[in-house]
XYZ file of C-alpha atoms in Angstrom:
681
model
C 206.344 157.889 133.107
C 205.573 160.882 130.932
C 202.873 163.347 131.914
C 199.529 162.792 130.318
C 197.926 165.333 128.019
C 194.471 166.645 128.834
C 191.609 164.801 127.028
C 187.812 164.090 127.121
C 185.911 160.865 127.936
C 182.565 159.584 126.566
C 181.650 157.989 129.887
C 182.246 161.255 131.702
C 180.208 163.144 129.144
C 177.321 160.677 129.439
C 177.264 160.977 133.224
C 178.220 157.284 133.838
C 179.876 156.372 137.156
C 183.731 156.521 136.895
C 185.551 153.195 136.903
C 187.384 152.376 140.125
C 191.114 151.846 139.482
C 193.717 150.641 141.998
C 197.109 152.160 141.058
C 200.020 150.136 142.430
C 203.271 152.132 142.209
C 206.116 153.206 144.385
C 205.594 156.189 146.576
C 207.934 158.087 144.295
C 206.026 157.336 141.084
C 202.446 157.136 142.345
C 201.594 160.854 142.573
C 202.932 161.519 139.093
C 200.968 158.551 137.681
C 197.848 159.663 139.486
C 198.040 163.126 138.023
C 198.640 161.729 134.549
C 195.567 159.448 134.696
C 193.356 162.160 136.102
C 194.458 164.608 133.452
C 194.068 162.207 130.538
C 190.966 160.429 131.893
C 188.996 163.616 132.512
C 186.931 162.131 135.318
C 186.609 158.688 133.766
C 188.397 156.956 136.638
C 188.205 156.976 140.426
C 191.821 156.305 141.525
C 193.085 154.582 144.642
C 196.874 154.425 145.348
C 198.895 151.561 146.799
C 202.668 151.874 147.414
C 203.538 148.237 146.838
C 202.016 144.794 146.198
C 201.395 144.047 149.874
C 199.456 147.290 150.258
C 197.529 146.459 147.078
C 196.646 143.000 148.394
C 195.319 144.550 151.593
C 193.174 146.991 149.628
C 191.828 144.159 147.389
C 190.916 142.209 150.482
C 188.682 145.086 151.641
C 187.045 146.267 148.407
C 186.506 145.486 144.763
C 187.939 147.433 141.810
C 187.130 147.626 138.149
C 190.812 147.730 137.165
C 194.288 147.400 138.640
C 197.203 149.371 137.112
C 200.440 147.793 138.276
C 203.721 149.602 137.713
C 206.303 146.822 137.800
C 209.231 148.943 136.829
C 211.959 146.586 135.628
C 210.643 143.639 137.586
C 209.470 140.472 135.847
C 205.867 139.532 136.869
C 206.747 135.905 136.296
C 209.079 136.090 139.274
C 207.558 135.960 142.742
C 204.211 134.745 143.850
C 202.922 138.192 144.883
C 201.827 138.794 141.324
C 199.832 135.545 141.275
C 198.168 136.468 144.555
C 197.347 139.891 143.113
C 195.774 138.290 140.034
C 193.752 135.912 142.173
C 192.441 138.575 144.509
C 191.681 141.022 141.714
C 188.981 138.650 140.500
C 187.158 140.079 137.519
C 189.086 143.349 137.670
C 191.104 144.337 134.589
C 194.843 143.977 135.207
C 197.136 146.394 133.272
C 200.856 146.075 133.822
C 203.419 148.771 133.048
C 206.912 147.423 132.599
C 210.077 147.889 130.696
C 209.416 145.471 127.786
C 205.732 144.502 127.371
C 206.339 142.797 124.043
C 208.720 140.297 125.574
C 206.449 139.448 128.491
C 202.897 139.747 127.115
C 202.617 136.363 125.436
C 204.098 134.520 128.418
C 201.845 136.029 131.151
C 198.292 135.349 129.969
C 196.696 136.510 133.234
C 197.449 140.120 132.264
C 194.680 141.998 130.382
C 196.981 144.630 128.948
C 200.550 145.883 128.840
C 201.924 149.383 128.606
C 205.505 150.625 128.465
C 206.680 152.956 131.121
C 207.444 155.592 128.552
C 203.957 155.395 126.864
C 201.953 158.565 126.722
C 199.146 159.245 129.125
C 196.603 158.893 126.288
C 198.007 155.448 125.414
C 197.739 154.305 129.003
C 194.173 155.610 129.304
C 193.190 154.069 125.948
C 194.683 150.747 126.971
C 192.847 150.925 130.284
C 189.557 151.856 128.623
C 189.904 149.131 126.016
C 190.536 146.535 128.682
C 187.501 147.729 130.656
C 185.351 147.626 127.504
C 186.510 144.100 126.751
C 185.754 143.073 130.302
C 182.279 144.597 129.927
C 181.720 142.728 126.695
C 182.901 139.470 128.282
C 180.587 139.940 131.231
C 177.699 140.846 128.930
C 178.457 137.788 126.812
C 178.594 135.597 129.892
C 175.273 137.085 131.102
C 173.613 136.590 127.720
C 175.034 133.102 127.474
C 173.735 132.370 130.960
C 170.342 133.819 130.094
C 170.253 131.811 126.877
C 171.185 128.634 128.685
C 168.605 129.366 131.363
C 165.989 130.148 128.689
C 166.823 126.956 126.814
C 166.652 125.064 130.065
C 163.244 126.547 130.835
C 162.090 125.862 127.273
C 163.219 122.264 127.420
C 161.688 121.881 130.859
C 158.369 123.261 129.621
C 158.466 121.244 126.431
C 159.416 118.085 128.298
C 156.781 118.518 131.000
C 153.867 119.910 128.987
C 150.897 117.581 128.508
C 150.517 118.760 124.905
C 152.444 117.017 122.196
C 155.008 119.351 120.564
C 156.237 118.518 117.069
C 158.624 120.634 114.974
C 158.033 120.152 111.254
C 160.435 121.523 108.665
C 159.565 123.079 105.318
C 159.589 119.655 103.626
C 156.923 118.380 106.035
C 159.272 116.089 107.954
C 159.415 115.777 111.722
C 162.527 117.360 113.262
C 161.676 117.221 116.957
C 159.071 115.635 119.261
C 158.585 115.907 123.006
C 157.639 112.987 125.312
C 153.956 113.930 125.165
C 154.055 113.619 121.371
C 155.713 110.221 121.731
C 152.862 109.075 123.971
C 150.328 110.629 121.615
C 151.574 108.769 118.535
C 152.623 105.669 120.454
C 156.149 105.820 118.991
C 159.562 106.906 120.240
C 161.306 110.088 119.151
C 163.832 108.004 117.220
C 160.979 106.448 115.235
C 159.179 109.737 114.622
C 162.022 112.091 113.721
C 162.596 112.011 109.973
C 159.105 110.754 109.144
C 156.619 112.791 107.139
C 154.196 114.531 109.501
C 151.187 113.531 107.375
C 148.832 116.394 108.296
C 148.310 119.717 106.556
C 149.726 122.319 108.953
C 148.914 125.974 108.287
C 150.418 128.551 110.608
C 147.879 130.443 112.675
C 145.099 127.863 112.251
C 143.507 125.522 114.761
C 141.853 122.299 113.675
C 140.931 118.830 114.913
C 142.637 115.721 113.569
C 142.220 111.987 114.086
C 145.482 110.331 115.063
C 145.588 106.695 113.963
C 148.104 104.851 116.091
C 149.757 101.441 115.947
C 147.610 98.322 115.578
C 145.751 97.408 118.734
C 145.625 100.975 120.057
C 142.529 103.102 119.761
C 142.753 106.237 117.623
C 142.524 109.558 119.412
C 141.244 113.013 118.543
C 143.709 115.895 118.871
C 143.367 119.653 118.608
C 146.199 120.961 116.402
C 147.605 124.503 116.657
C 150.374 125.632 114.305
C 152.915 128.449 114.772
C 155.662 129.511 112.361
C 159.261 129.222 113.620
C 162.769 128.344 112.348
C 164.946 125.303 112.928
C 168.652 125.223 112.188
C 168.245 128.400 110.209
C 165.423 127.076 108.010
C 161.707 127.893 108.096
C 159.744 125.415 110.197
C 156.507 125.083 112.146
C 155.787 124.261 115.752
C 152.753 121.973 115.942
C 150.990 121.718 119.283
C 148.768 118.633 119.671
C 146.328 118.439 122.565
C 144.538 115.158 123.237
C 140.823 116.044 123.313
C 139.506 112.475 123.014
C 137.903 112.558 126.453
C 136.441 115.971 125.760
C 135.033 114.820 122.404
C 133.597 111.731 124.025
C 132.085 113.877 126.730
C 130.676 116.221 124.079
C 129.312 113.287 122.095
C 127.896 111.797 125.268
C 126.384 115.180 126.104
C 124.911 115.406 122.614
C 123.549 111.867 122.945
C 122.033 112.782 126.279
C 120.527 115.918 124.739
C 119.193 113.931 121.778
C 117.872 111.207 124.066
C 116.282 113.819 126.314
C 114.750 115.533 123.286
C 113.539 112.183 121.944
C 112.158 111.298 125.365
C 110.392 114.646 125.637
C 109.073 114.248 122.097
C 107.851 110.731 122.924
C 106.234 112.017 126.108
C 104.554 114.818 124.176
C 103.410 112.334 121.530
C 102.143 109.987 124.254
C 100.363 112.825 126.008
C 98.919 113.962 122.676
C 97.738 110.428 121.882
C 96.288 110.080 125.374
C 94.445 113.371 125.042
C 93.134 112.449 121.582
C 91.961 109.110 122.979
C 90.107 110.926 125.771
C 88.656 113.355 123.233
C 87.560 110.424 121.068
C 85.864 108.809 124.050
C 84.057 112.060 124.818
C 82.962 112.440 121.196
C 81.760 108.822 121.060
C 79.883 109.042 124.357
C 76.864 110.809 122.918
C 75.252 111.548 119.587
C 73.746 114.748 120.933
C 75.918 117.460 119.290
C 75.626 120.129 121.953
C 76.213 117.755 124.867
C 79.256 116.351 123.079
C 80.760 119.775 122.308
C 80.299 121.027 125.884
C 82.021 117.886 127.211
C 84.833 118.386 124.700
C 85.353 122.011 125.775
C 85.531 120.854 129.419
C 88.231 118.359 128.427
C 90.224 120.980 126.498
C 90.279 123.327 129.519
C 92.806 123.381 131.112
C 94.667 120.623 129.220
C 95.173 122.694 126.066
C 93.903 126.178 126.870
C 92.836 128.449 129.704
C 89.452 128.932 128.101
C 87.645 127.617 125.063
C 84.522 128.550 123.123
C 82.750 126.648 120.337
C 80.478 128.291 117.773
C 78.291 126.572 115.171
C 77.114 127.936 111.855
C 73.371 127.389 111.426
C 71.473 128.823 108.461
C 74.022 131.610 107.986
C 74.037 132.610 111.661
C 76.651 131.882 114.315
C 75.433 130.296 117.545
C 77.649 129.735 120.582
C 77.067 126.257 122.024
C 79.948 125.923 124.522
C 82.134 128.196 126.626
C 84.418 126.929 129.433
C 87.006 128.805 131.532
C 89.636 127.258 133.799
C 88.745 129.820 136.493
C 85.152 129.181 137.632
C 84.906 132.798 138.799
C 85.311 133.953 135.185
C 82.479 131.810 133.816
C 80.193 134.796 134.219
C 82.513 136.833 132.010
C 82.141 134.196 129.288
C 78.367 134.514 129.522
C 78.729 138.290 129.267
C 80.979 137.844 126.221
C 78.351 135.589 124.644
C 75.477 137.984 125.347
C 77.145 141.325 124.582
C 79.479 140.434 121.725
C 78.105 137.456 119.786
C 80.097 136.942 116.576
C 78.344 137.779 113.332
C 79.187 136.435 109.900
C 80.858 139.733 108.880
C 82.635 140.361 112.214
C 86.379 141.003 112.583
C 86.534 138.446 115.366
C 88.753 135.405 114.665
C 85.824 132.958 114.771
C 83.955 134.849 112.056
C 87.058 135.204 109.878
C 87.822 131.488 110.114
C 84.219 130.616 109.260
C 84.540 132.737 106.133
C 87.979 131.464 105.069
C 87.912 127.925 106.385
C 91.597 128.322 107.384
C 92.861 128.148 110.971
C 94.399 131.261 112.578
C 96.921 131.611 115.405
C 97.783 134.896 117.138
C 100.589 135.390 119.655
C 101.835 138.123 121.965
C 98.425 139.737 122.434
C 98.144 142.574 124.908
C 96.271 145.753 125.634
C 97.726 147.446 122.542
C 97.107 144.603 120.083
C 93.711 143.367 121.286
C 91.879 146.272 119.694
C 92.311 144.790 116.222
C 90.535 141.593 117.363
C 87.806 143.310 119.373
C 84.625 145.004 118.269
C 85.236 148.018 120.493
C 87.110 149.107 123.610
C 84.590 147.462 125.937
C 85.052 144.181 124.079
C 88.854 144.499 124.401
C 88.591 145.191 128.158
C 86.410 142.116 128.612
C 88.931 139.957 126.756
C 91.706 141.307 128.992
C 89.654 140.399 132.070
C 89.228 136.873 130.747
C 92.986 136.632 130.166
C 94.386 136.445 126.639
C 97.959 136.291 125.422
C 97.565 133.895 122.509
C 94.591 132.418 120.670
C 93.831 129.840 117.975
C 90.663 129.703 115.887
C 90.217 126.357 114.120
C 87.377 125.474 111.715
C 85.081 122.472 112.208
C 85.129 121.048 108.681
C 83.323 117.927 107.481
C 82.499 116.865 103.947
C 83.952 120.079 102.518
C 81.620 122.162 104.681
C 82.502 124.454 107.575
C 80.134 123.527 110.408
C 81.580 125.879 113.019
C 84.758 127.024 114.732
C 86.625 126.231 117.953
C 88.549 129.032 119.692
C 91.395 128.150 122.091
C 92.775 130.912 124.343
C 95.801 130.964 126.669
C 96.491 133.802 129.077
C 100.042 132.948 130.198
C 101.957 131.641 127.183
C 102.019 131.672 123.391
C 100.650 128.760 121.398
C 103.131 127.085 119.041
C 102.767 125.070 115.844
C 102.467 121.793 117.774
C 99.519 123.263 119.686
C 97.907 124.298 116.407
C 98.369 120.819 114.909
C 96.756 119.231 117.971
C 93.897 121.750 117.900
C 93.264 121.010 114.200
C 93.175 117.266 114.910
C 90.721 117.762 117.768
C 88.582 120.026 115.582
C 88.637 117.473 112.756
C 87.406 114.728 115.072
C 84.818 117.018 116.608
C 83.554 117.964 113.141
C 83.175 114.304 112.186
C 81.335 113.582 115.421
C 79.108 116.627 114.859
C 78.342 115.529 111.309
C 77.686 111.955 112.473
C 75.324 113.270 115.135
C 73.425 115.290 112.579
C 73.287 112.332 110.203
C 72.080 110.152 113.053
C 69.322 112.631 113.874
C 68.360 112.720 110.204
C 68.365 108.903 110.085
C 66.204 108.734 113.193
C 63.785 111.186 111.660
C 63.700 109.174 108.435
C 63.270 105.956 110.387
C 60.442 107.440 112.390
C 58.764 108.553 109.170
C 59.250 105.071 107.718
C 57.892 103.427 110.861
C 54.925 105.776 110.930
C 54.218 105.012 107.272
C 54.475 101.251 107.815
C 52.249 101.420 110.880
C 49.599 103.415 109.052
C 49.730 101.204 105.997
C 49.668 98.013 108.069
C 46.647 99.277 109.976
C 44.887 100.307 106.795
C 45.620 96.925 105.157
C 44.609 94.896 108.195
C 41.146 96.454 108.374
C 39.864 95.150 104.991
C 41.798 91.883 105.483
C 39.955 91.192 108.733
C 36.717 91.745 106.830
C 37.837 89.214 104.201
C 38.606 86.640 106.906
C 35.327 87.324 108.660
C 33.160 86.935 105.563
C 35.133 83.839 104.505
C 34.443 82.212 107.865
C 30.736 83.085 107.498
C 30.601 81.519 104.057
C 32.409 78.391 105.232
C 30.034 78.151 108.173
C 27.059 78.228 105.713
C 25.425 81.271 107.245
C 24.374 82.821 103.897
C 23.608 79.364 102.523
C 25.102 75.986 101.822
C 28.307 75.791 99.762
C 29.403 72.753 97.821
C 32.774 71.070 98.173
C 34.438 72.978 95.338
C 33.262 76.304 96.701
C 34.428 75.250 100.159
C 37.856 74.363 98.799
C 38.138 77.771 97.147
C 36.980 79.557 100.283
C 39.464 77.556 102.324
C 42.304 78.683 100.028
C 41.108 82.282 100.285
C 41.204 81.975 104.080
C 44.767 80.493 104.081
C 46.019 83.259 101.810
C 44.334 85.877 103.996
C 45.976 84.384 107.104
C 49.382 84.525 105.382
C 48.798 88.103 104.324
C 47.642 89.023 107.833
C 50.760 87.400 109.233
C 52.975 89.514 106.946
C 51.087 92.656 107.938
C 51.569 91.767 111.612
C 55.295 91.321 110.987
C 55.597 94.706 109.283
C 53.556 96.440 111.978
C 55.546 94.860 114.806
C 58.852 95.653 113.092
C 57.798 99.272 112.643
C 56.795 99.540 116.293
C 60.027 98.042 117.632
C 62.193 100.165 115.327
C 60.381 103.284 116.503
C 60.647 102.202 120.137
C 56.869 102.036 120.504
C 56.442 98.352 121.214
C 54.758 97.814 124.568
C 54.588 94.714 126.760
C 51.142 93.907 128.174
C 51.598 90.866 130.383
C 48.723 88.786 131.760
C 48.257 85.351 133.271
C 48.216 82.638 130.599
C 47.625 78.880 130.502
C 50.267 77.217 128.383
C 47.922 74.680 126.795
C 45.419 77.369 125.771
C 48.062 79.486 124.084
C 49.461 76.544 122.102
C 45.947 75.391 121.058
C 45.155 78.886 119.779
C 48.399 78.980 117.802
C 47.796 75.478 116.401
C 44.290 76.422 115.262
C 45.696 79.293 113.206
C 48.676 77.353 111.819
C 46.927 74.055 111.077
C 45.346 75.216 107.770
C 48.793 76.302 106.551
C 50.280 72.919 107.396
C 47.364 70.983 105.851
C 47.643 73.128 102.692
C 51.121 71.652 102.058
C 50.059 68.133 103.212
C 52.634 68.047 106.019
C 52.388 66.109 109.277
C 51.724 68.356 112.276
C 52.886 67.150 115.692
C 51.906 69.056 118.813
C 53.370 68.250 122.261
C 52.547 70.234 125.412
C 54.156 68.600 128.460
C 52.393 70.719 131.108
C 49.228 72.094 129.492
C 47.885 73.378 132.824
C 51.068 75.322 133.650
C 50.595 79.075 133.890
C 52.790 82.058 133.280
C 52.746 85.823 133.386
C 53.738 87.269 129.999
C 52.427 89.026 126.896
C 50.231 86.365 125.257
C 49.843 88.259 121.979
C 53.583 88.604 121.471
C 54.146 84.954 122.457
C 51.485 83.922 119.931
C 53.087 86.085 117.233
C 56.581 84.676 117.903
C 55.396 81.067 117.697
C 53.163 81.678 114.691
C 56.048 83.370 112.840
C 58.214 80.342 113.502
C 55.509 77.929 112.339
C 54.818 79.943 109.182
C 58.522 80.055 108.418
C 58.863 76.296 108.968
C 55.954 75.546 106.608
C 57.457 77.771 103.891
C 60.780 75.923 103.829
C 59.457 72.348 104.241
C 58.222 70.455 101.176
C 57.565 67.120 102.871
C 57.863 65.605 106.299
C 56.832 66.960 109.669
C 56.271 70.270 111.468
C 56.454 69.953 115.240
C 55.714 72.170 118.237
C 56.957 71.282 121.724
C 56.045 73.424 124.774
C 57.120 72.923 128.380
C 58.033 74.661 131.609
C 61.598 74.359 132.880
C 61.997 75.927 136.254
C 61.389 79.650 135.919
C 61.292 79.608 132.113
C 58.891 78.755 129.327
C 60.350 76.794 126.415
C 58.714 76.532 122.983
C 60.545 74.698 120.191
C 59.372 74.648 116.558
C 61.037 71.994 114.368
C 60.806 71.035 110.715
C 62.305 68.586 108.235
C 62.928 71.244 105.597
C 65.966 72.433 103.671
C 68.014 73.428 106.726
C 70.440 76.338 107.055
C 74.157 76.528 106.312
C 76.354 77.214 109.398
C 77.640 80.517 108.051
C 74.061 81.792 107.646
C 72.713 80.943 111.106
C 73.053 84.515 112.401
C 72.352 86.278 109.100
C 68.796 84.902 108.992
C 67.872 87.100 111.960
C 68.723 90.292 110.060
C 65.730 92.334 108.816
C 64.618 91.582 105.247
C 67.166 88.740 105.064
C 66.260 85.253 103.774
C 68.318 82.164 103.139
C 67.327 82.353 99.449
C 68.077 85.777 97.997
C 67.266 87.410 94.662
C 64.458 87.120 92.216
C 64.809 83.348 91.815
C 63.890 82.433 95.378
C 61.238 79.742 95.674
C 59.369 81.021 98.750
C 57.878 84.414 99.447
C 57.658 86.601 102.506
C 58.961 89.884 103.830
C 62.098 88.517 105.446
C 61.011 90.052 108.751
C 59.594 87.004 110.559
C 62.745 85.788 112.317
C 64.037 89.305 112.967
C 60.735 90.368 114.536
C 60.502 87.133 116.539
C 63.962 87.613 118.091
C 63.184 91.283 118.878
C 59.932 90.271 120.589
C 61.606 87.449 122.515
C 64.213 89.843 123.849
C 61.526 92.413 124.595
C 59.884 89.761 126.837
C 63.207 89.149 128.617
C 64.233 86.014 126.713
C 65.870 85.045 123.452
C 65.478 83.052 120.260
C 68.066 80.571 118.972
C 68.384 78.015 116.192
C 69.982 74.632 115.522
C 70.133 73.395 111.949
C 71.846 71.039 109.513
C 71.778 71.757 105.822
C 69.312 69.333 104.199
C 68.095 67.927 107.547
C 65.789 70.630 108.871
C 65.917 73.187 111.663
C 64.754 73.722 115.247
C 64.016 77.224 116.559
C 63.796 77.524 120.353
C 62.202 80.363 122.323
C 63.177 80.697 125.977
C 61.184 83.229 128.035
C 60.972 83.984 131.727
C 57.869 82.389 133.207
C 56.995 85.642 134.890
C 58.037 89.106 133.740
C 57.726 92.293 135.737
C 54.620 94.304 134.849
C 55.196 97.505 132.939
């Protein structure tokens, strides 16, 4: 072989490790070939020499080489199996053969990576060797990349096949190109059925959304979270759609929301129930008494600590503010409330919330109060310190309004938390009810005062009218008795009529006087021992002229005339006489009867008549004051309308009662039942 010319090598220049080359040549040719390769390779190769094929095989058995350069001389590598063994043991090493005619042998010995002629230049041999090594490197790199690609595809398919998310590849036309098993389960269809179909959902790369997947009939729809990523498929733009079944999560979320809503509704119902319960208790407190101050103190005690830590109530009276209630949840701070009342009473022009609300009539609520913010509510620093001692974080001042007037203000204070709008609404409702109760109490007091004035007037007038009427009766009796002189029958008849009219007038005056006394609470019971027969005879003597005046039959029946009792004889006489007078007024013909008896521990007196009777729906109405069966200006009988009302009041005052039985057009029977003995006053 010719000597090689010196040359450079890119691998040597870059500092890469030299390729290991096994040179197989005869002992005669090997040194010359070694020098040629070293000269032309310029450090590119690390050479190892072998004299013949057997020596080469032994070297290949011990170590690996990047290339084998075999000088065959004139030998044919197709002859002999040593060449085949060399090829087998060389493995991945590049095999370059130098022979006499490489053109004739190259196509028929495919195991050889390159041929050179023995007379080729050193540069040609080195170039052929380098080219073969480069091709081997490319093949190995290709095999490695192919292996990596196959491994990557295998991993991808494994991930795609095993992932719980449905994977769908959608092409640019919106048709399905690929689905994984999870997507098959998700849609309830096989890949063969899905591939080629239109996807049916708007898929925008980079977006995440929720979709409802409607599946085949008989299978429930599911909710899926869809994520979209841009990709390519068979060289065309496509999208990878990831579908995650979130049906259970959505159900859990919906269930959680339902639980939250139910809990909120339950809490709201509990708050409403507690509010209604508190308002009911407040209503009971307000209805328990008509004394305004007692009621307001009881209300403040109910409010603390249910609504507030402490509460004060102020009333507006003749332009001045008066504190009527102050309650603190801590009994030890009650003294501080008294100090607040004495030292800092609110005035009409004060900056305190109570005074402002009284002026505006609009409720106020303040939150987040502390040492720095209390000064604007307080009169001075001492006032602010006292409020801090009482404990104040939030306060509400609510007006007591009734009939478009502001009667006062309620102040609610909490030391630990802030009041909210629900608290304010409840406070306004309580204040509204308290204002109505306060106004009702004041109206009741005014009505009592008016009633007392009326009763006093009626008592005075009745007394003043009875005095001259008694004189009329007295002088009439004297005239009828003939004391001044004899009177003829006509004069006697006239005097008799005067006496009857005077008795009727006296009876009406007695009714008015008794009614006034009972209404004013001044009626007194003066019991004494009575004989039943004597009382009835006295009543009959008074009533008989009235009965005879209307030409009615008068029947009197006393079953036990000697029976005694212990009761108020005057009131018993008045009750019975009222009933008799009433019976005479409403009876035009027939009979008036009185029946008296003792039944066990009770006295029974029944007054009956054959008059007009009473309709069933009017049996209780007749006992109302100033009420008569015949109403209006066309009534046929007179009277005050107080007789039955006064009689029932007196009967109950004596421990008994008065009842009635009647049929319209068939008369009536009034029955008085009294205890035979009543306890002395």
